[in-house]
Coordinates of C-alpha atoms and ligand atoms in Angstrom, one line a residue:
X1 CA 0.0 0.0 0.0
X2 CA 1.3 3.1 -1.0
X3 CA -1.0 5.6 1.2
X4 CA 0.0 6.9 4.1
X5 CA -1.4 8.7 7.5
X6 CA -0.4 12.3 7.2
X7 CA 1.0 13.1 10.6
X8 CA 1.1 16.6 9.9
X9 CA -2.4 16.5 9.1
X10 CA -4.8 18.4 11.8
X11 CA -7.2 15.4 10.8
X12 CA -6.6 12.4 13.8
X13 CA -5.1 9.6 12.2
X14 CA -7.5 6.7 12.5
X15 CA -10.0 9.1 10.6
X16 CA -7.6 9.9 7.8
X17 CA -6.8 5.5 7.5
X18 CA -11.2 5.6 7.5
X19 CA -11.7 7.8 5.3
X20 CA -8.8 5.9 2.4
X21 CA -10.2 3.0 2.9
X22 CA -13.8 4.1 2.1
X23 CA -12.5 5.9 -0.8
X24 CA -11.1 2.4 -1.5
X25 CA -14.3 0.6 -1.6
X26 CA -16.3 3.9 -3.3
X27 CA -13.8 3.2 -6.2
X28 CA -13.8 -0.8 -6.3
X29 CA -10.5 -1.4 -5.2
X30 CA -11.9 -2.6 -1.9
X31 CA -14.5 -4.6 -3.8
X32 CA -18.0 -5.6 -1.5
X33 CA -17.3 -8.8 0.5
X34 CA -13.3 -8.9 0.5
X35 CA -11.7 -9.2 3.4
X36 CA -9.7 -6.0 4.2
X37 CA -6.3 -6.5 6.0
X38 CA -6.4 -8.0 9.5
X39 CA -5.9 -5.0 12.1
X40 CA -2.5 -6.0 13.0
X41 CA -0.8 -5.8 9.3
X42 CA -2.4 -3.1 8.3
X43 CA -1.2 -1.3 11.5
X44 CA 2.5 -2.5 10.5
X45 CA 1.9 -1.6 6.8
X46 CA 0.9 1.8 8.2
X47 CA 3.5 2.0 11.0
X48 CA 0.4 3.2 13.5
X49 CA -0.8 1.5 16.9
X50 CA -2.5 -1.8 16.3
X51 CA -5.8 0.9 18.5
X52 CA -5.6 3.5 15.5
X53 CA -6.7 0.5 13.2
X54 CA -9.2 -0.8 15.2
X55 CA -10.9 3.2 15.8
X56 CA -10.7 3.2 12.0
X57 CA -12.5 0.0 11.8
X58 CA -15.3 0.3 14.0
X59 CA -15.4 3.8 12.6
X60 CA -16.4 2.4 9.3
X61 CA -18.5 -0.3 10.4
X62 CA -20.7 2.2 12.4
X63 CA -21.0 3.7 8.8
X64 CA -22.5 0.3 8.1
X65 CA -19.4 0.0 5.4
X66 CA -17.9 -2.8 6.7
X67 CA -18.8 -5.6 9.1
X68 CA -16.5 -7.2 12.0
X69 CA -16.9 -10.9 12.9
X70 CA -14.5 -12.7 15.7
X71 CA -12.1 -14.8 14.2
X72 CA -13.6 -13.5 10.6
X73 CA -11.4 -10.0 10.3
X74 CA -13.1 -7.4 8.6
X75 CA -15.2 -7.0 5.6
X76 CA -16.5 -5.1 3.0
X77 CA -20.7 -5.2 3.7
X78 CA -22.3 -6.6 0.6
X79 CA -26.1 -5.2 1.3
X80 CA -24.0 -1.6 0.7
X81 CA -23.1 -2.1 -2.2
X82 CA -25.9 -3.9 -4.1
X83 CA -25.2 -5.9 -7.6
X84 CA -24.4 -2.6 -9.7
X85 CA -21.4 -0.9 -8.6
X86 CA -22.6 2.4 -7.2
X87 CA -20.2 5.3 -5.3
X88 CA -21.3 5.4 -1.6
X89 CA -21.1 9.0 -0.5
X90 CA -18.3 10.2 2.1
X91 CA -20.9 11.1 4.5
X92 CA -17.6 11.9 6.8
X93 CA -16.6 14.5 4.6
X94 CA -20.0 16.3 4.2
X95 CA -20.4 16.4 7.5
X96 CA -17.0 17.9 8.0
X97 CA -17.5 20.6 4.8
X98 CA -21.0 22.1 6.0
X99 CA -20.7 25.6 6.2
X100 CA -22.4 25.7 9.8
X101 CA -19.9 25.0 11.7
X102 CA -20.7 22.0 14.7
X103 CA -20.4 22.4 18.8
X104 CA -17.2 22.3 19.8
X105 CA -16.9 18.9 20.9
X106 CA -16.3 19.3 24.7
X107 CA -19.8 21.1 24.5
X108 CA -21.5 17.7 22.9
X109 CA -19.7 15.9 25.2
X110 CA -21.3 17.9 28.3
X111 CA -24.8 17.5 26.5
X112 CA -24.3 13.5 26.4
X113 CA -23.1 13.3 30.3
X114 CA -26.0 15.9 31.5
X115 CA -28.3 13.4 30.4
X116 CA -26.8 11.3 32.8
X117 CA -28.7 10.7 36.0
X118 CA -26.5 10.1 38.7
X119 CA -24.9 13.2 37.4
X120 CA -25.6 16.5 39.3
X121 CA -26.0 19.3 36.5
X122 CA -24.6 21.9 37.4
X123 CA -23.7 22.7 33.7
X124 CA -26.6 23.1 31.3
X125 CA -28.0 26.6 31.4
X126 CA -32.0 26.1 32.0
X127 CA -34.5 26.2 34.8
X128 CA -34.5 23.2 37.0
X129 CA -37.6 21.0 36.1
X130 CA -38.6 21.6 39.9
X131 CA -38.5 25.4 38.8
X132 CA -41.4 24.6 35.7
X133 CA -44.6 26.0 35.8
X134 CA -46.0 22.2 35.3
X135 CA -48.9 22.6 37.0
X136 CA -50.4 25.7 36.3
X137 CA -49.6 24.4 32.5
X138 CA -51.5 21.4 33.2
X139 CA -54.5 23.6 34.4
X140 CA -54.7 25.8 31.3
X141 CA -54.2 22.5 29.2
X142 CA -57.2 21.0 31.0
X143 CA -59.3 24.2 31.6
X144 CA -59.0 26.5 28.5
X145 CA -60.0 25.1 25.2
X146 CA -57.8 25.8 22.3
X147 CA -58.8 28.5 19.7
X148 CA -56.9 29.3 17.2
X149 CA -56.4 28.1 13.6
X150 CA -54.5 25.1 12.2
X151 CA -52.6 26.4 9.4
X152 CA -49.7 28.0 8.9
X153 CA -49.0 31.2 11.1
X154 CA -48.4 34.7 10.5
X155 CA -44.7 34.7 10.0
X156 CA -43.8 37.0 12.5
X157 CA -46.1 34.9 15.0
X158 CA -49.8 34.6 16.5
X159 CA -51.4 38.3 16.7
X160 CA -52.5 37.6 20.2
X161 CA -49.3 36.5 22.0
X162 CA -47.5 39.6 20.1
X163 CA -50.2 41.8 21.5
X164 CA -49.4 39.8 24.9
X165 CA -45.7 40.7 24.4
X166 CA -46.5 44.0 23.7
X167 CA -48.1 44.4 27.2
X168 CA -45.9 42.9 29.2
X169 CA -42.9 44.6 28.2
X170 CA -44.4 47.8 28.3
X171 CA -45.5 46.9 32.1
X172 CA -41.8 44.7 32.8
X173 CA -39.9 46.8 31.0
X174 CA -40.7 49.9 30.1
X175 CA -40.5 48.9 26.2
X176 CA -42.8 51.0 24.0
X177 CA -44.0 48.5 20.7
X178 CA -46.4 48.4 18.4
X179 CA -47.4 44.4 17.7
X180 CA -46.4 44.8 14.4
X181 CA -42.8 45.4 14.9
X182 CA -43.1 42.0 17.2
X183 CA -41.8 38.9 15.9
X184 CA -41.7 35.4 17.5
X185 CA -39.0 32.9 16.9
X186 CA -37.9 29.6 18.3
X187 CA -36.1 31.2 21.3
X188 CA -33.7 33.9 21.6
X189 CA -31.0 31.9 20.4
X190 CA -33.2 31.6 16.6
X191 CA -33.3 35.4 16.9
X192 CA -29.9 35.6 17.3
X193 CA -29.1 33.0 14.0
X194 CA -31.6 35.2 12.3
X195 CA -29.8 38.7 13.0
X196 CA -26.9 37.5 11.8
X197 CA -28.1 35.9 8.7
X198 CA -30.1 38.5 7.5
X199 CA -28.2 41.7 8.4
X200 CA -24.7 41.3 8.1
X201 CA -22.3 39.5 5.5
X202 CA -19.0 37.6 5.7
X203 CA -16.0 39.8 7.1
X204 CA -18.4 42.3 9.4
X205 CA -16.7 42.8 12.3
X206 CA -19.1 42.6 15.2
X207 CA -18.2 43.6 19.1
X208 CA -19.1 40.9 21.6
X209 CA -18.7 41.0 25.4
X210 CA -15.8 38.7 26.8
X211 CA -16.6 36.1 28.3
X212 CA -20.0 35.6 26.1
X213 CA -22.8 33.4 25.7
X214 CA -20.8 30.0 24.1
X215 CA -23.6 29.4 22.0
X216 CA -23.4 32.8 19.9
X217 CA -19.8 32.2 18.6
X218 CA -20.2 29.3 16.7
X219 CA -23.5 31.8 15.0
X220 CA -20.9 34.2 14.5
X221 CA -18.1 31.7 13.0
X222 CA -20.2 30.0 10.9
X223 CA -21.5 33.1 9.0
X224 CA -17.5 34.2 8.5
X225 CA -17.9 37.3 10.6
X226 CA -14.9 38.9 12.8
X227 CA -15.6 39.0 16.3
X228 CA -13.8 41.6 18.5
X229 CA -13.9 41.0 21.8
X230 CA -15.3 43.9 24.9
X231 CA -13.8 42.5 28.1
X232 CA -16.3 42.7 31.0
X233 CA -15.6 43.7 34.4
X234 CA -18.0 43.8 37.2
X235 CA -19.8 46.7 35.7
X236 CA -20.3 45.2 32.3
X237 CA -18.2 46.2 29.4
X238 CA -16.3 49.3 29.2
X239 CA -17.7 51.6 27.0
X240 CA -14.3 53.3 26.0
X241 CA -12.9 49.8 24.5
X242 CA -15.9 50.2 22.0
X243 CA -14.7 53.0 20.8
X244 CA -11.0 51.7 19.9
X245 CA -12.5 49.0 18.5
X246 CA -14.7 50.7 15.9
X247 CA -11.9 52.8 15.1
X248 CA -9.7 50.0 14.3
X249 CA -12.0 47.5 12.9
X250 CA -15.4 49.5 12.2
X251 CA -17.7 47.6 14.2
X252 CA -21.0 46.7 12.3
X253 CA -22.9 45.7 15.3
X254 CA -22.8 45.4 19.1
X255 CA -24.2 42.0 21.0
X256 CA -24.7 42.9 24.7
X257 CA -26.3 40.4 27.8
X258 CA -26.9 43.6 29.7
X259 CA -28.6 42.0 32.9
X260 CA -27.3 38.8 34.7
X261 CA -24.9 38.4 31.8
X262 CA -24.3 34.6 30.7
X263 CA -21.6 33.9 32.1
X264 CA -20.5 36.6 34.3
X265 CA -24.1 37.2 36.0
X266 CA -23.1 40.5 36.2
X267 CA -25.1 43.8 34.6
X268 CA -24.3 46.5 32.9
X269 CA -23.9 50.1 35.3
X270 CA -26.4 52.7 34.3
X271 CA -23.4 54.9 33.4
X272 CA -22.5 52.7 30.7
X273 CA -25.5 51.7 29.4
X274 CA -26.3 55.6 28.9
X275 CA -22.5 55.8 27.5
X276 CA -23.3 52.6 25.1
X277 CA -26.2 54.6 23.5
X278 CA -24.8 57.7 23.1
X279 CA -21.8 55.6 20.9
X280 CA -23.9 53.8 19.1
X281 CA -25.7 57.4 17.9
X282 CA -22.8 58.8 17.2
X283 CA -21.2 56.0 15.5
X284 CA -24.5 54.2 14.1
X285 CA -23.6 51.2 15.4
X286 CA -27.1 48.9 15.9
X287 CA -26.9 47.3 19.4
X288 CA -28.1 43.7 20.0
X289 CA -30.0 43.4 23.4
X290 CA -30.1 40.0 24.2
X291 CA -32.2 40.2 27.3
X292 CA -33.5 36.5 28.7
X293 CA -33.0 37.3 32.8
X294 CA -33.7 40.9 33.8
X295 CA -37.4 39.5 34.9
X296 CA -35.4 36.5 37.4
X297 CA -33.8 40.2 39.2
X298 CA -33.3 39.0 43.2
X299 CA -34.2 42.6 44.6
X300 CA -36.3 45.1 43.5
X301 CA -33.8 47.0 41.7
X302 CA -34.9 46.9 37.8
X303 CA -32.1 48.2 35.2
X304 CA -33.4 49.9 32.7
X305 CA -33.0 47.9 29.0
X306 CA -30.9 49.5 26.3
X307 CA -34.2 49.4 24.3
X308 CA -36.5 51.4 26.9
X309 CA -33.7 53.9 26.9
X310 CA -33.2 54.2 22.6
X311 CA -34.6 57.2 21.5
X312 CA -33.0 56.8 18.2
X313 CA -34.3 52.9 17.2
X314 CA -30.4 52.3 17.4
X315 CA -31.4 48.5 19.8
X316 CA -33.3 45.5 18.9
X317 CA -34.2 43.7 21.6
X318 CA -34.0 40.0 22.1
X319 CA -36.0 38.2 24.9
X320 CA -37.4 34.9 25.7
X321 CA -39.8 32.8 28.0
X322 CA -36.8 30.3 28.3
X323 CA -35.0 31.6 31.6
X324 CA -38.4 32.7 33.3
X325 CA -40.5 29.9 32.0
X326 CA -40.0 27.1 30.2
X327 CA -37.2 26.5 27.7
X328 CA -38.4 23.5 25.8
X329 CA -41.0 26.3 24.8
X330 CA -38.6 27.4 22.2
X331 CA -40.8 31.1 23.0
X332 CA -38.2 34.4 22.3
X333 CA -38.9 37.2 20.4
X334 CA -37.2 40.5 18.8
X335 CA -38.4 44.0 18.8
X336 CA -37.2 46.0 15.9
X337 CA -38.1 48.9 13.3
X338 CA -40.8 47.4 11.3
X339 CA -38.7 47.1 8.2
X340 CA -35.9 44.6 10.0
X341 CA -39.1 42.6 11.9
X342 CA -40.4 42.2 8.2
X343 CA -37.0 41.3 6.8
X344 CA -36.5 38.3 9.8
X345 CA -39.8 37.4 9.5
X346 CA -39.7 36.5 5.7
X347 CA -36.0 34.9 6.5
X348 CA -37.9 32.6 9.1
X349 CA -40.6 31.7 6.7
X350 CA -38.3 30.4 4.5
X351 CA -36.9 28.6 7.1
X352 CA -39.6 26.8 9.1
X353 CA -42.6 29.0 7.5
X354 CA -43.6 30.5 10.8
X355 CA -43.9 29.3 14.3
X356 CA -45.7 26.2 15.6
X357 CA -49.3 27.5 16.4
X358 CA -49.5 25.6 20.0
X359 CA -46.2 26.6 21.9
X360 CA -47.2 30.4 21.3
X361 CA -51.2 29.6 22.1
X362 CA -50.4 28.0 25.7
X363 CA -47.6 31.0 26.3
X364 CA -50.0 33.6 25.5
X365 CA -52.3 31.9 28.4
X366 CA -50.0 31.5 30.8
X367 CA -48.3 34.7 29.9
X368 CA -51.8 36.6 29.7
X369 CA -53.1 35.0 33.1
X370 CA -52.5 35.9 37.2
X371 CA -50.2 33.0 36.6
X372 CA -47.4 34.4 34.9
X373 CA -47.2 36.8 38.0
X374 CA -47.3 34.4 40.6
X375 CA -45.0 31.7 39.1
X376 CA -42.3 34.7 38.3
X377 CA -42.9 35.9 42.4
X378 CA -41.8 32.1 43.5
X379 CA -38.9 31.9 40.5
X380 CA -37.4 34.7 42.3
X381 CA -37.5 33.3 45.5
X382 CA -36.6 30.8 44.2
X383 CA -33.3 31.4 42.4
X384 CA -32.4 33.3 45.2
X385 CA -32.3 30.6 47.6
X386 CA -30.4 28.3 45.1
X387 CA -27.9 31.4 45.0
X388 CA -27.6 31.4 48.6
X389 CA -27.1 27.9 48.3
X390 CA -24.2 27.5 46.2
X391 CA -22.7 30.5 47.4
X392 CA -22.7 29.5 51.5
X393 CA -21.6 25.7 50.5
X394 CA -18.7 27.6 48.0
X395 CA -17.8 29.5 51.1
X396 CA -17.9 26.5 53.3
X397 CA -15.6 24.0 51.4
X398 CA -14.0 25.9 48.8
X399 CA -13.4 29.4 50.7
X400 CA -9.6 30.0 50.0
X401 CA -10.1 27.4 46.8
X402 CA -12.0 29.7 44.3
X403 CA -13.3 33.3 44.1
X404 CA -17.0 34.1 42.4
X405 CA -18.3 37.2 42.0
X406 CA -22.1 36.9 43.1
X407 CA -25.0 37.7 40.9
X408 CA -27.9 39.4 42.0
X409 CA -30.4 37.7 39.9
X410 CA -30.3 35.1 36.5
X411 CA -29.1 31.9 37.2
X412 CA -25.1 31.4 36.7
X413 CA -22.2 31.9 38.9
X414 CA -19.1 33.1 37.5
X415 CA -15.8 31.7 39.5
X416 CA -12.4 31.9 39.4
X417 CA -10.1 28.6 40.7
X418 CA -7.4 30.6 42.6
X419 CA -4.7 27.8 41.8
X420 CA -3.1 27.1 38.1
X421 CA -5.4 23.7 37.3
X422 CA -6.5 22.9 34.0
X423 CA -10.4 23.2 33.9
X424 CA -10.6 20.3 31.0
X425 CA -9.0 17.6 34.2
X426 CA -11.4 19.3 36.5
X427 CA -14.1 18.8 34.9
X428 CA -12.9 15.6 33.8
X429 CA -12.6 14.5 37.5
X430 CA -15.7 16.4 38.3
X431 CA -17.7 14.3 36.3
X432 CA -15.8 11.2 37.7
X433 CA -16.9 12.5 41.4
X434 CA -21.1 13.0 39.5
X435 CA -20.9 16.6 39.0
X436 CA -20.9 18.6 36.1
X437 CA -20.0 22.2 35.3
X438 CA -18.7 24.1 32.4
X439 CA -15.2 25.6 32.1
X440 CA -14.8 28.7 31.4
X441 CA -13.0 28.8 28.1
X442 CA -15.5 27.5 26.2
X443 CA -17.2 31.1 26.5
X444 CA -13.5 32.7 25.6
X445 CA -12.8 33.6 28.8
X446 CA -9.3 33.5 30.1
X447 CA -8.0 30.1 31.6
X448 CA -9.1 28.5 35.1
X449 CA -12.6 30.2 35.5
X450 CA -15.9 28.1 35.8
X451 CA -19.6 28.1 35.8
X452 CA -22.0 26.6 37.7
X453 CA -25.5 27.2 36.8
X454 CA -27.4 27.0 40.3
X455 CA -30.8 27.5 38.1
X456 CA -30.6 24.3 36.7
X457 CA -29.3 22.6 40.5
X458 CA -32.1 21.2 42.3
X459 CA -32.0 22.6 45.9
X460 CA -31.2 19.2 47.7
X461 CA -28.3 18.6 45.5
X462 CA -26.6 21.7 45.1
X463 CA -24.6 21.2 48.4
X464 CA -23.9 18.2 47.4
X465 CA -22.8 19.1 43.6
X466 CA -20.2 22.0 45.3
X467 CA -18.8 18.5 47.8
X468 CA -17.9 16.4 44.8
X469 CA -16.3 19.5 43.0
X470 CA -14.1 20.1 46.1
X471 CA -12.9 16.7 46.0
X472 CA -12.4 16.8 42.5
X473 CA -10.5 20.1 43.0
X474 CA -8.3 18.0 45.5
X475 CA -7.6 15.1 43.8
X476 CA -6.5 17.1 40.7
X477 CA -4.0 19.7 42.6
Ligands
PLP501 C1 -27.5 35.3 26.8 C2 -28.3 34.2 26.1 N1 -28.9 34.5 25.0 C3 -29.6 33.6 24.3 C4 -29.8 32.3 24.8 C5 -30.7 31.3 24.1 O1 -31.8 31.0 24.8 P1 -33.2 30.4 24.2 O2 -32.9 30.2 22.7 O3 -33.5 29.2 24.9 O4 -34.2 31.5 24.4 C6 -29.2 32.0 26.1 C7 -29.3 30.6 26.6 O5 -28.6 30.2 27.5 C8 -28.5 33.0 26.7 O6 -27.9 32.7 27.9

């Protein structure tokens, strides 16, 4: 065999030896039914580890391209192939060439061991399920029969939960809208996709807070923009590094978390936020408000949004029912000059054609009801106790260990480990010890901080969740 691994190849090895081998059989030379070299030879042949062959192997025969019998070696499948020769597609490749780029993979890997019972979640960034409005769900299910039509929806959403929107951020949130310049997407995280599909083009540069929401940058990446990073501090983003920015770089658009930012949990100072606006006037720079927690606030202290502030329609405003609510929902929305709603609302038509009618039907209940109220008065309770929670067992067992800096309302906890670990063996020992929590860097912060998400903790096990970190903080140090 001629072929060889490329070691110099960012591609792992046992991929590369997969991916010849079904070229190999696409072609004929590995005709259906031979027998393909027993793992040892070929691992000679190849000069790798007798383990890269066999990864290559089962790689392939989970492709269902080969099959693997004891004592039988390895085969080319014949069912594949059929009695015509015809190419099998690389599927591998495909799915490596997409243009949408995939999670990174310590982010899939977090979404397989959350799944995990015995596992304490400290990671995935949701309500707990104890934190659901189940059963006041269950009552409008059973009470309230559904009206509404069957076919496809308005594509900026149902009439009546935009009108509901309308009147709840004007009494939450001080947000002045029209229903028309409403529009209801699959979360805030669709919005977000949709923004940056529809108003900017490859090589923007756009301004993002640092640390950010992880799930944004692969949006970002995937639509070839250039992100330039706003450091945050513990009153939110500085407003001055917006201006050397722009005048480097020429931002195109601003993403901000202004309340109970994800990760930090911290909000952005009245100062700035005033300061924010007045550059984005003077520069014409639109400003992304990506608001899902400044309802979950622990004391009555209410920061004003960007949007309530704009003056000029320089903000749209992102929100969603996913922090407060219910994020299996998939409820956000965006408030915008009528000419961008209309502009995202024909992109998501072409996407999914509009909203699913019974999602926004049950929200515009709840949301229109004396339940909303009541079930956001026991979230914040709520939360807060959780917070108290984490924090007092954090100070307890890990005191000297780690610093946080704590939020006063949404539902993460920004820490830093004092010591020089590595937060990939932490949280590889973490989830050893059943607890799971995600390390910092996957939001682009700087090394050695984490976050735990006490939202998503149920209150028994939070205590717990911070004891098995602290051993896995000792047994890694
Ligand atoms: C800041 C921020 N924006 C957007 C989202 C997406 O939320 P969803 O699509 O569930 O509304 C999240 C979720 O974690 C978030 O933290």
């Amino acid at each position: 065999m001629e072929w060889k691994p490329n070691r110099s190849d960012k591609k792992p090895i046992y991929k590369q030896i997969a991916d010849y081998i079904e070229q190999g059989i696409s072609s004929g030379e590995f005709p259906p039914d031979s027998v393909l070299p027993s793992e040892r030879a070929l691992a000679n042949e190849l000069q790798v580890n007798r383990s890269t062959v066999v990864a290559a192997y089962e790689e392939l025969q989970a492709l269902g391209v080969v099959e693997r019998r004891k004592g039988s070696g390895t085969r080319v499948s014949t069912d594949i192939w059929g009695l015509a020769h015809k190419r099998i597609p690389n599927w591998g490749r495909y799915v490596e060439d997409g243009s949408f780029l995939p999670n990174l993979p310590l982010v899939r890997r977090l979404r397989t061991e959350t799944q995990k019972n015995d596992l304490i979640n400290l990671a995935s960034g949701e309500l707990s399920p104890e934190l659901f409005p189940s059963g006041q769900f269950r009552t409008i299910l059973s009470e309230t029969p559904f009206v509404g039509q069957l076919g496809y929806d308005h594509p900026q959403g149902s009439e009546m939960l935009r009108e509901t929107i309308s009147l709840q951020v004007k009494k939450y949130k001080n947000i002045d809208v029209d229903p028309a310049s409403i529009l209801i997407t699959s979360g805030a995280q669709q919005a977000l996709h949709l923004i940056v599909q529809c108003l900017l083009k490859p090589g923007d540069a756009v301004a993002i807070e640092d640390p950010s929401y992880c799930f944004s940058l692969p949006i970002f990446q995937s639509a070839g923009l250039r992100t330039f990073l706003l450091p945050v501090d513990k009153h939110g983003i500085n407003p001055d590094d917006l201006v050397s920015l722009h005048k480097k770089h020429r931002i195109r658009m601003l993403f901000l978390n202004p309340d109970y930012q994800n990760p930090t949990g911290t909000s952005l100072s009245l100062e700035r936020r005033k300061r924010v606006l007045e550059l984005s006037s003077e520069f014409g720079i639109p400003i992304i408000e990506d608001d899902p927690y400044s309802l979950t606030s622990f004391n009555e202290e209410v920061h004003p949004t960007l949007k309530s502030m704009d003056t000029n329609g320089n903000v749209l405003y992102i929100s969603s029912l996913s922090k407060i609510v219910a994020s299996g929902l998939r409820i956000g929305w965006v408030i915008g000059p009528p000419q961008v709603i209309q502009r995202l609302a024909d992109a998501k038509q072409q996407v999914d054609f509009g909203h699913s009618v019974f999602p926004q039907w049950v929200a515009n209940e709840f949301l229109g009801s004396e339940h909303f109220s009541t079930h956001m008065d026991m979230l914040r309770k709520q939360l807060k106790q959780r917070r108290d929670k984490i924090t007092s067992s954090i100070k307890e067992l890990l005191e000297d260990q780690i610093e946080c800096s704590i939020p006063e309302g949404g539902i993460h906890l920004w820490c830093k480990v004092r010591s020089s670990v590595n937060e990939y063996f932490l949280l590889e020992e973490s989830m050893k010890k059943g607890v799971a929590f995600v390390p910092g860097s996957i939001f682009g912060s700087g090394k050695g901080y984490v976050r735990f998400t006490f939202g998503r903790g149920e209150t028994d096990l939070i205590h717990e969740g911070i004891v098995r970190f602290a051993d896995a903080l000792r047994s890694i140090q």
